[in-house]
Short mmCIF file of C-alpha atoms in Angstrom, two decimals:
data_model
loop_
_atom_site.label_atom_id
_atom_site.label_comp_id
_atom_site.label_asym_id
_atom_site.label_seq_id
_atom_site.Cartn_x
_atom_site.Cartn_y
_atom_site.Cartn_z
CA UNK A 1 234.43 108.26 30.49
CA UNK A 2 232.73 111.31 32.18
CA UNK A 3 234.23 113.93 34.11
CA UNK A 4 237.12 112.95 36.49
CA UNK A 5 236.02 114.36 39.87
CA UNK A 6 238.26 115.30 43.10
CA UNK A 7 236.91 112.65 44.78
CA UNK A 8 237.56 110.13 41.70
CA UNK A 9 233.74 109.94 40.47
CA UNK A 10 232.88 111.09 37.16
CA UNK A 11 230.12 113.76 36.29
CA UNK A 12 228.56 114.81 33.52
CA UNK A 13 228.32 113.34 29.72
CA UNK A 14 231.92 113.43 28.23
CA UNK A 15 232.50 116.84 25.83
CA UNK A 16 230.43 118.75 27.53
CA UNK A 17 231.67 122.56 28.92
CA UNK A 18 231.15 121.38 32.51
CA UNK A 19 233.75 118.45 32.03
CA UNK A 20 236.34 120.62 30.50
CA UNK A 21 235.85 122.96 33.21
CA UNK A 22 235.86 120.17 36.03
CA UNK A 23 239.15 118.99 34.14
CA UNK A 24 241.01 122.03 34.64
CA UNK A 25 239.93 122.71 38.05
CA UNK A 26 241.71 119.23 38.91
CA UNK A 27 244.40 120.23 36.72
CA UNK A 28 245.19 123.32 38.83
CA UNK A 29 244.75 121.11 42.06
CA UNK A 30 246.99 118.71 40.74
CA UNK A 31 249.47 121.70 40.16
CA UNK A 32 248.85 122.74 43.96
CA UNK A 33 249.68 119.40 45.23
CA UNK A 34 252.99 118.91 43.24
CA UNK A 35 254.39 121.91 42.59
CA UNK A 36 255.22 121.25 39.28
CA UNK A 37 253.94 118.39 36.92
CA UNK A 38 254.31 117.10 33.16
CA UNK A 39 251.81 116.48 30.19
CA UNK A 40 252.11 112.46 31.17
CA UNK A 41 251.62 112.80 34.78
CA UNK A 42 248.72 115.42 34.54
CA UNK A 43 247.24 113.13 31.80
CA UNK A 44 247.35 110.03 33.88
CA UNK A 45 246.19 111.66 37.07
CA UNK A 46 243.07 112.98 35.23
CA UNK A 47 242.77 109.76 33.39
CA UNK A 48 242.87 111.95 29.61
CA UNK A 49 244.80 111.25 26.63
CA UNK A 50 247.80 113.04 26.32
CA UNK A 51 246.82 115.36 23.98
CA UNK A 52 243.88 116.31 25.88
CA UNK A 53 246.08 117.41 29.00
CA UNK A 54 248.00 119.12 26.80
CA UNK A 55 244.75 121.42 25.18
CA UNK A 56 243.93 121.99 28.96
CA UNK A 57 247.64 123.02 30.08
CA UNK A 58 247.70 125.38 27.09
CA UNK A 59 244.47 127.00 27.51
CA UNK A 60 245.29 127.79 31.36
CA UNK A 61 248.63 129.01 30.25
CA UNK A 62 247.17 131.43 27.74
CA UNK A 63 244.94 132.90 30.89
CA UNK A 64 248.66 133.00 33.22
CA UNK A 65 246.79 130.44 35.65
CA UNK A 66 249.67 127.99 34.88
CA UNK A 67 253.06 128.72 33.55
CA UNK A 68 255.86 126.62 31.97
CA UNK A 69 258.68 126.02 34.90
CA UNK A 70 262.70 126.12 33.88
CA UNK A 71 262.43 122.66 32.79
CA UNK A 72 260.46 122.56 29.85
CA UNK A 73 257.67 120.04 29.78
CA UNK A 74 256.61 120.97 33.26
CA UNK A 75 253.83 123.04 34.46
CA UNK A 76 253.26 124.93 37.60
CA UNK A 77 250.35 127.39 39.16
CA UNK A 78 251.19 131.06 37.34
CA UNK A 79 250.14 134.27 38.89
CA UNK A 80 246.81 134.68 37.15
CA UNK A 81 245.71 132.53 40.28
CA UNK A 82 247.28 135.58 42.45
CA UNK A 83 244.65 138.19 40.22
CA UNK A 84 241.87 135.41 40.68
CA UNK A 85 242.59 135.32 44.60
CA UNK A 86 242.77 139.01 44.93
CA UNK A 87 239.34 139.89 45.89
CA UNK A 88 239.00 137.05 48.16
CA UNK A 89 242.15 137.52 50.29
CA UNK A 90 241.01 141.65 50.56
CA UNK A 91 237.80 140.02 52.43
CA UNK A 92 239.88 137.75 54.33
CA UNK A 93 242.03 140.53 55.53
CA UNK A 94 239.37 142.67 56.55
CA UNK A 95 238.05 139.49 58.95
CA UNK A 96 242.22 139.22 60.17
CA UNK A 97 242.20 142.73 60.48
CA UNK A 98 239.03 143.50 62.07
CA UNK A 99 238.71 140.85 64.55
CA UNK A 100 240.44 142.16 67.87
CA UNK A 101 238.70 145.66 66.86
CA UNK A 102 235.29 143.64 66.66
CA UNK A 103 235.95 141.74 70.14
CA UNK A 104 236.77 145.08 71.72
CA UNK A 105 233.56 146.89 70.73
CA UNK A 106 231.47 143.94 71.23
CA UNK A 107 231.94 144.40 75.09
CA UNK A 108 232.67 148.36 74.86
CA UNK A 109 229.03 148.15 73.47
CA UNK A 110 227.49 145.43 74.62
CA UNK A 111 225.92 144.61 70.94
CA UNK A 112 226.50 142.30 68.54
CA UNK A 113 229.20 143.58 66.23
CA UNK A 114 229.37 142.07 62.38
CA UNK A 115 231.70 142.79 59.64
CA UNK A 116 229.95 143.02 55.78
CA UNK A 117 231.01 143.40 52.53
CA UNK A 118 228.86 143.93 49.08
CA UNK A 119 228.10 141.01 47.42
CA UNK A 120 225.53 141.99 44.01
CA UNK A 121 222.71 143.54 45.53
CA UNK A 122 223.01 142.03 49.01
CA UNK A 123 225.20 142.76 52.11
CA UNK A 124 227.03 139.80 53.31
CA UNK A 125 228.11 139.50 56.84
CA UNK A 126 231.90 137.86 57.39
CA UNK A 127 232.52 138.15 60.92
CA UNK A 128 230.39 138.54 63.77
CA UNK A 129 231.18 138.65 67.74
CA UNK A 130 228.41 138.64 70.30
CA UNK A 131 228.45 141.27 72.81
CA UNK A 132 228.01 140.22 76.17
CA UNK A 133 224.22 140.53 76.59
CA UNK A 134 223.57 139.13 73.20
CA UNK A 135 222.53 135.64 74.33
CA UNK A 136 220.47 133.83 71.62
CA UNK A 137 221.20 136.14 69.08
CA UNK A 138 220.87 135.39 65.72
CA UNK A 139 223.71 134.07 63.73
CA UNK A 140 224.45 136.90 60.74
CA UNK A 141 227.91 135.34 59.12
CA UNK A 142 227.46 134.05 55.62
CA UNK A 143 223.68 135.64 55.59
CA UNK A 144 222.62 137.93 52.46
CA UNK A 145 221.15 140.54 54.05
CA UNK A 146 218.66 143.34 52.21
CA UNK A 147 220.89 146.77 51.31
CA UNK A 148 217.85 148.92 51.35
CA UNK A 149 217.04 147.74 55.26
CA UNK A 150 220.43 147.33 56.79
CA UNK A 151 222.77 149.30 58.62
CA UNK A 152 225.83 147.67 56.78
CA UNK A 153 223.75 147.98 53.31
CA UNK A 154 223.05 151.37 53.66
CA UNK A 155 226.78 152.27 54.41
CA UNK A 156 227.80 150.21 51.58
CA UNK A 157 225.04 151.94 48.99
CA UNK A 158 225.66 155.27 50.58
CA UNK A 159 229.61 154.67 49.25
CA UNK A 160 228.11 153.43 45.66
CA UNK A 161 228.13 155.46 42.59
CA UNK A 162 224.72 156.67 41.69
CA UNK A 163 224.48 154.54 38.82
CA UNK A 164 225.88 151.59 40.66
CA UNK A 165 223.54 152.24 43.72
CA UNK A 166 220.67 152.80 41.06
CA UNK A 167 221.13 149.19 39.80
CA UNK A 168 221.97 147.43 42.86
CA UNK A 169 218.40 148.68 44.25
CA UNK A 170 216.56 148.08 41.02
CA UNK A 171 217.81 144.22 41.31
CA UNK A 172 216.92 143.97 45.23
CA UNK A 173 213.51 144.94 44.80
CA UNK A 174 213.31 147.18 47.98
CA UNK A 175 210.86 144.48 49.66
CA UNK A 176 208.94 146.06 52.74
CA UNK A 177 209.79 143.93 55.51
CA UNK A 178 208.71 145.92 58.35
CA UNK A 179 205.91 148.81 58.56
CA UNK A 180 209.57 150.96 59.04
CA UNK A 181 211.34 150.00 56.04
CA UNK A 182 212.48 152.71 53.95
CA UNK A 183 211.08 151.30 50.28
CA UNK A 184 210.59 154.74 48.54
CA UNK A 185 213.72 155.57 46.39
CA UNK A 186 213.47 159.37 47.36
CA UNK A 187 213.35 158.75 51.26
CA UNK A 188 216.08 156.16 50.86
CA UNK A 189 218.32 158.88 48.84
CA UNK A 190 217.54 161.25 51.73
CA UNK A 191 218.41 158.88 54.28
CA UNK A 192 221.77 157.98 52.47
CA UNK A 193 222.68 161.35 52.21
CA UNK A 194 222.63 162.12 55.63
CA UNK A 195 224.44 158.96 56.24
CA UNK A 196 227.69 160.11 54.23
CA UNK A 197 227.37 163.35 56.18
CA UNK A 198 227.47 162.03 59.79
CA UNK A 199 229.51 158.69 58.73
CA UNK A 200 227.28 156.29 59.81
CA UNK A 201 224.10 154.62 59.33
CA UNK A 202 221.05 153.90 61.60
CA UNK A 203 217.94 151.27 61.16
CA UNK A 204 215.24 151.31 63.38
CA UNK A 205 213.32 148.06 63.12
CA UNK A 206 213.69 148.39 59.41
CA UNK A 207 214.84 144.42 58.67
CA UNK A 208 213.18 143.01 61.70
CA UNK A 209 210.76 144.55 64.77
CA UNK A 210 212.33 144.87 67.80
CA UNK A 211 216.20 145.30 65.79
CA UNK A 212 217.77 148.42 65.72
CA UNK A 213 221.72 148.74 64.25
CA UNK A 214 224.28 151.10 62.96
CA UNK A 215 227.18 150.82 60.94
CA UNK A 216 230.19 152.85 59.72
CA UNK A 217 232.32 152.36 56.80
CA UNK A 218 235.80 150.33 56.34
CA UNK A 219 238.03 151.69 53.86
CA UNK A 220 241.25 150.43 51.77
CA UNK A 221 244.58 152.06 51.20
CA UNK A 222 243.29 153.93 48.62
CA UNK A 223 240.36 155.42 50.52
CA UNK A 224 237.49 153.18 48.88
CA UNK A 225 234.38 151.85 51.21
CA UNK A 226 234.97 148.31 50.97
CA UNK A 227 233.01 146.84 54.32
CA UNK A 228 230.62 147.78 56.83
CA UNK A 229 231.17 147.49 60.20
CA UNK A 230 228.08 147.14 62.41
CA UNK A 231 226.37 147.08 65.86
CA UNK A 232 222.74 145.44 66.19
CA UNK A 233 220.96 145.18 68.64
CA UNK A 234 217.02 144.63 70.37
CA UNK A 235 215.66 148.16 70.30
CA UNK A 236 214.51 148.12 73.80
CA UNK A 237 218.05 148.27 74.81
CA UNK A 238 220.01 149.72 71.72
CA UNK A 239 217.60 152.38 71.84
CA UNK A 240 217.61 155.64 69.35
CA UNK A 241 218.74 157.58 72.10
CA UNK A 242 221.69 155.29 73.08
CA UNK A 243 222.72 155.06 69.22
CA UNK A 244 223.73 158.72 68.73
CA UNK A 245 225.94 158.08 72.32
CA UNK A 246 227.49 155.19 70.99
CA UNK A 247 227.92 155.93 67.26
CA UNK A 248 231.91 157.45 67.73
CA UNK A 249 233.37 154.11 69.85
CA UNK A 250 231.87 152.15 66.51
CA UNK A 251 232.76 155.12 64.04
CA UNK A 252 236.57 154.78 65.71
CA UNK A 253 236.55 151.45 65.47
CA UNK A 254 235.81 151.51 61.71
CA UNK A 255 238.92 154.06 61.18
CA UNK A 256 240.85 151.78 63.06
CA UNK A 257 240.20 148.71 60.38
CA UNK A 258 240.69 150.90 58.11
CA UNK A 259 244.37 152.07 59.02
CA UNK A 260 244.79 148.34 59.31
CA UNK A 261 244.12 147.90 55.86
CA UNK A 262 246.30 150.49 54.84
CA UNK A 263 244.24 153.55 54.88
CA UNK A 264 246.23 157.19 55.83
CA UNK A 265 243.34 159.25 55.78
#
């Protein structure tokens, strides 16, 4: 018998590691739906022997992902799920807390506003609001963008430790995307030092020709930079001269989101 899947199908040969993972996930889905379930119920649901279901529940219990309910023999989801979900919930909180600020800034600045977080050696955009003049603008949500060539990426890089920054840049390859992309580490480090001093990052046609952007840091309750708030637009309108004039608006917006996230600084 192959793996049990959520849609009732099977995947992979019996006895594989993939099958065990698939069954374990199915067990947690059953507990999420039912609240509590016994070994026999779980075994019947995923079509395995009772001893197999018992082993799966035991392995999940050892990791804190399930726990035995007050009634012995019944299992429910454990608080280990909260630990695993914590990082995702933090990102969801950023978009929830940042939504009204982004909407206001898109109107005030007149350009596209994004919230991005660090994912491996990329900046990934979680939320976007288009400004009134941003007709036909690129949809950045879900996009993995290079750290060295984006304003959000520069903010995230600037607040990593030197060791973490070096590892991220090495993994990225620092590709030259336009003639203005910074690919020399010494020049980029100087740029990041300036970014930290003035409180916001700037990219001028470093990701795409004709695209300018700026970004400011969003902090968590303990002061750690957890995201970047950016504004981007066409170079002919979002000019190098306008960016410093509008930067305080963006920085204040990032600070407001930070305070919403519990930052008291």
